[in-house]
XYZ file of C-alpha atoms in Angstrom:
269
model
C 9.245 -45.670 -6.412
C 5.485 -46.743 -7.439
C 3.941 -44.134 -10.580
C 1.902 -42.282 -8.472
C 4.294 -41.096 -6.010
C 6.363 -40.125 -8.716
C 3.422 -37.949 -10.032
C 3.280 -37.019 -6.856
C 6.891 -36.061 -6.473
C 7.125 -33.890 -9.505
C 3.992 -31.902 -9.147
C 5.293 -30.680 -5.860
C 8.844 -30.091 -7.599
C 7.343 -28.057 -10.559
C 4.556 -26.039 -7.897
C 7.541 -25.096 -5.933
C 9.854 -24.109 -9.042
C 7.059 -21.998 -9.882
C 6.598 -20.578 -6.595
C 10.469 -19.563 -6.270
C 10.367 -18.232 -9.843
C 7.102 -16.483 -9.493
C 8.255 -13.286 -9.144
C 10.819 -13.450 -11.606
C 8.725 -14.499 -14.347
C 6.074 -11.624 -12.886
C 8.823 -9.408 -13.704
C 9.876 -10.075 -16.863
C 5.774 -9.759 -18.060
C 5.423 -6.511 -16.507
C 8.313 -5.418 -18.188
C 6.690 -6.015 -21.725
C 3.905 -4.165 -20.227
C 2.787 -0.913 -20.517
C 2.136 1.188 -17.506
C -1.402 1.888 -18.061
C -2.170 -1.367 -18.734
C 0.100 -2.387 -15.231
C -1.464 0.167 -13.228
C -5.155 -0.586 -14.042
C -4.542 -4.260 -13.842
C -5.928 -5.002 -17.076
C -4.705 -7.996 -19.620
C -2.110 -6.612 -21.759
C -3.094 -5.871 -25.211
C 0.453 -5.929 -26.593
C 3.610 -6.519 -25.839
C 6.797 -4.372 -26.038
C 10.642 -3.818 -25.339
C 10.157 -0.059 -25.107
C 10.784 -0.440 -21.216
C 13.886 -1.705 -22.006
C 15.092 1.005 -24.460
C 13.976 3.746 -21.602
C 15.425 1.897 -18.924
C 18.720 2.740 -20.621
C 17.934 6.171 -21.450
C 16.883 7.088 -18.016
C 19.705 5.672 -16.407
C 23.375 4.924 -17.646
C 23.100 1.226 -17.066
C 25.369 -0.024 -18.896
C 27.889 1.950 -17.319
C 26.671 0.571 -14.104
C 26.211 -3.105 -15.279
C 30.323 -2.767 -15.991
C 31.063 -1.329 -12.869
C 29.267 -3.716 -11.083
C 30.879 -6.510 -13.020
C 34.125 -5.131 -12.784
C 33.781 -4.755 -8.470
C 32.336 -8.142 -8.346
C 35.058 -10.167 -10.302
C 37.783 -8.140 -8.370
C 36.247 -8.802 -5.311
C 35.508 -12.657 -6.227
C 39.211 -12.946 -7.084
C 40.537 -11.300 -3.900
C 38.610 -13.461 -1.419
C 39.392 -16.325 -3.147
C 43.155 -15.347 -2.772
C 42.960 -13.793 0.577
C 40.914 -17.069 2.216
C 43.038 -20.099 0.496
C 45.775 -18.611 1.940
C 44.559 -17.716 4.947
C 43.084 -21.182 5.291
C 45.945 -22.892 3.995
C 48.397 -21.273 7.263
C 45.501 -22.157 9.432
C 45.961 -26.144 8.316
C 49.883 -26.645 7.191
C 51.673 -23.978 8.773
C 52.686 -24.611 12.147
C 52.612 -21.551 14.899
C 51.950 -20.510 18.642
C 48.479 -19.416 18.923
C 46.830 -20.471 15.809
C 43.679 -22.470 16.988
C 43.293 -19.682 19.358
C 43.507 -16.760 16.585
C 41.249 -19.217 14.288
C 38.660 -19.116 16.709
C 38.869 -15.421 17.125
C 39.294 -15.139 13.123
C 35.743 -17.159 13.065
C 34.198 -14.999 15.871
C 33.868 -11.860 13.629
C 31.133 -13.806 11.627
C 28.882 -12.846 14.474
C 29.201 -9.214 14.002
C 26.696 -7.617 11.435
C 27.791 -5.904 8.480
C 26.031 -3.143 9.455
C 28.535 -2.581 12.704
C 31.662 -2.310 10.461
C 29.961 -0.091 7.780
C 31.090 3.269 9.996
C 34.762 2.258 10.887
C 35.023 1.300 7.147
C 33.688 4.256 5.639
C 35.911 6.463 7.846
C 38.955 4.031 6.692
C 38.009 4.698 2.970
C 37.307 8.595 3.438
C 41.129 8.832 4.926
C 42.767 7.004 2.625
C 41.072 9.258 -0.364
C 39.387 6.027 -1.704
C 35.704 7.797 -1.867
C 34.107 7.371 -5.742
C 37.199 4.862 -6.476
C 37.455 1.154 -7.167
C 39.781 0.789 -4.334
C 37.081 2.034 -1.955
C 34.405 -0.587 -3.237
C 36.404 -3.753 -3.423
C 38.902 -3.758 -0.640
C 37.195 -3.287 2.464
C 35.624 -6.680 1.196
C 38.789 -8.997 0.720
C 39.292 -10.662 3.423
C 36.331 -12.737 4.413
C 35.825 -15.469 7.960
C 33.273 -17.293 6.132
C 35.480 -18.370 3.324
C 38.723 -19.248 5.180
C 36.191 -21.291 6.787
C 35.164 -22.952 3.987
C 38.349 -23.985 2.785
C 39.883 -24.533 5.933
C 37.469 -27.449 6.170
C 38.424 -28.700 2.910
C 42.181 -28.570 2.905
C 41.717 -30.819 6.906
C 40.803 -33.329 3.949
C 44.073 -33.298 1.974
C 46.215 -35.890 3.843
C 49.192 -35.076 5.801
C 51.338 -37.865 4.536
C 50.875 -36.043 1.145
C 51.986 -32.820 2.737
C 55.329 -34.801 4.297
C 56.119 -36.586 0.978
C 56.108 -33.374 -0.638
C 58.752 -31.719 1.998
C 60.733 -34.901 1.541
C 60.738 -34.134 -2.069
C 61.812 -30.945 -1.690
C 58.481 -29.057 -2.593
C 58.066 -25.374 -1.017
C 54.769 -24.102 0.429
C 54.046 -21.765 -2.659
C 54.350 -25.179 -4.907
C 52.129 -27.290 -2.727
C 49.988 -24.830 -2.500
C 49.271 -24.047 -6.176
C 49.757 -27.528 -7.322
C 48.417 -30.001 -4.842
C 45.728 -27.845 -2.565
C 44.005 -25.480 -5.081
C 43.734 -28.264 -7.666
C 42.019 -30.623 -4.937
C 39.766 -27.764 -3.203
C 38.262 -26.825 -7.028
C 35.016 -27.465 -6.265
C 34.814 -25.379 -2.917
C 36.990 -22.627 -4.927
C 34.108 -22.165 -7.367
C 31.472 -22.365 -5.085
C 33.287 -19.871 -2.606
C 33.735 -17.682 -5.840
C 30.085 -17.900 -7.242
C 28.645 -16.742 -3.206
C 31.651 -14.250 -3.184
C 30.140 -12.979 -6.855
C 26.375 -12.958 -6.430
C 26.488 -11.039 -2.913
C 28.720 -8.436 -4.619
C 26.805 -8.415 -7.147
C 23.487 -7.796 -5.082
C 25.162 -5.526 -2.544
C 23.172 -1.931 -2.324
C 24.342 -0.629 1.080
C 27.914 0.483 0.327
C 28.289 1.394 -2.828
C 25.601 3.854 -1.833
C 27.875 5.179 0.775
C 30.817 4.997 -0.821
C 30.123 6.868 -4.240
C 28.909 9.766 -5.030
C 30.290 9.884 -8.563
C 28.101 7.802 -10.810
C 30.981 6.768 -13.629
C 31.941 4.168 -10.617
C 28.461 3.585 -8.991
C 27.018 -0.357 -9.161
C 23.806 -1.411 -11.226
C 21.658 -1.859 -7.714
C 22.317 2.382 -7.320
C 20.696 2.427 -11.072
C 17.962 0.526 -10.674
C 17.199 2.635 -7.327
C 17.278 5.673 -9.625
C 14.820 4.121 -12.006
C 12.202 4.992 -8.906
C 11.181 8.889 -8.780
C 9.238 10.549 -6.178
C 7.944 13.666 -8.278
C 5.625 11.603 -10.814
C 4.006 8.269 -10.960
C 6.578 5.761 -11.057
C 6.989 3.710 -14.440
C 7.175 0.259 -13.181
C 7.501 -1.674 -16.608
C 10.815 0.301 -16.770
C 11.727 -0.576 -13.386
C 10.918 -4.030 -14.049
C 12.990 -3.724 -16.977
C 15.546 -2.701 -14.952
C 15.463 -5.507 -12.573
C 15.281 -8.011 -15.353
C 18.456 -6.670 -16.623
C 20.242 -6.736 -13.490
C 18.987 -10.410 -12.872
C 20.356 -11.614 -16.225
C 23.673 -11.979 -15.316
C 23.308 -14.016 -12.288
C 21.247 -16.253 -13.679
C 23.603 -17.111 -16.327
C 26.487 -17.531 -13.286
C 24.031 -19.968 -11.929
C 23.149 -21.997 -14.762
C 27.035 -22.463 -15.801
C 27.998 -23.130 -12.535
C 25.381 -25.093 -10.837
C 26.839 -28.073 -11.124
C 30.058 -26.996 -9.374
C 27.996 -25.571 -6.728
C 25.840 -28.348 -6.099
C 29.082 -30.407 -6.035
C 30.656 -27.939 -3.478
C 27.677 -28.079 -1.225
C 27.282 -31.464 -0.938
C 30.994 -31.915 -0.384
C 30.700 -29.225 2.550
C 27.490 -30.811 4.037
C 29.283 -33.951 3.963
C 32.396 -32.237 5.683
């Protein structure tokens, strides 16, 4: 690649990065400005962290952050466990109607989440799971997307390896733990990050399934920073948004190599 093409290539990359990161950068700058400077559109005369202090004073954000972290981790682990077990069954276990059952399972991907909200709400209400971590997490353990992703990865494992393990007397549980999971590590990490981020950014279901601030998640807490009785303090709201974004950025920063590897492997398959 010639020097001029390299320059053009990197200019395009920089512009694309600024375009994608622009809203986040703007939110961070606004979170350090006074509400008067934001409303008037003036260049800030001084930057302050008071908005972050007021964000924690106006709403129990720390409690919400802990709840979101707990719910996201539990859902991520539940999805990894159930999806990997289901994928293992669809690949390595022989039973009648396996392929038909898998296609029916995958067909649920076409069902919008909003369609299942009311049945799931009635279910957790009848079970007494309103305002509980069980109601926030268990309905999301089963996911067709995760099963499909891991099944495609498990299918790359040579059948001869499975046959050799059977001859050696290795059962399904040991084969699943010692062979299948280590081979599919990249896909598991990719799916885990996807599941965590999806749960962290979830708003509708926690809003419906909770009425108690003790179990509510951070997305609801962010909404509570807005008010209809008076002019919104946008600096405080932006400070709350930055606080919510930080955990996802940390996760993406440390997991980007595994994520890129997993997505590349998934695209090749």
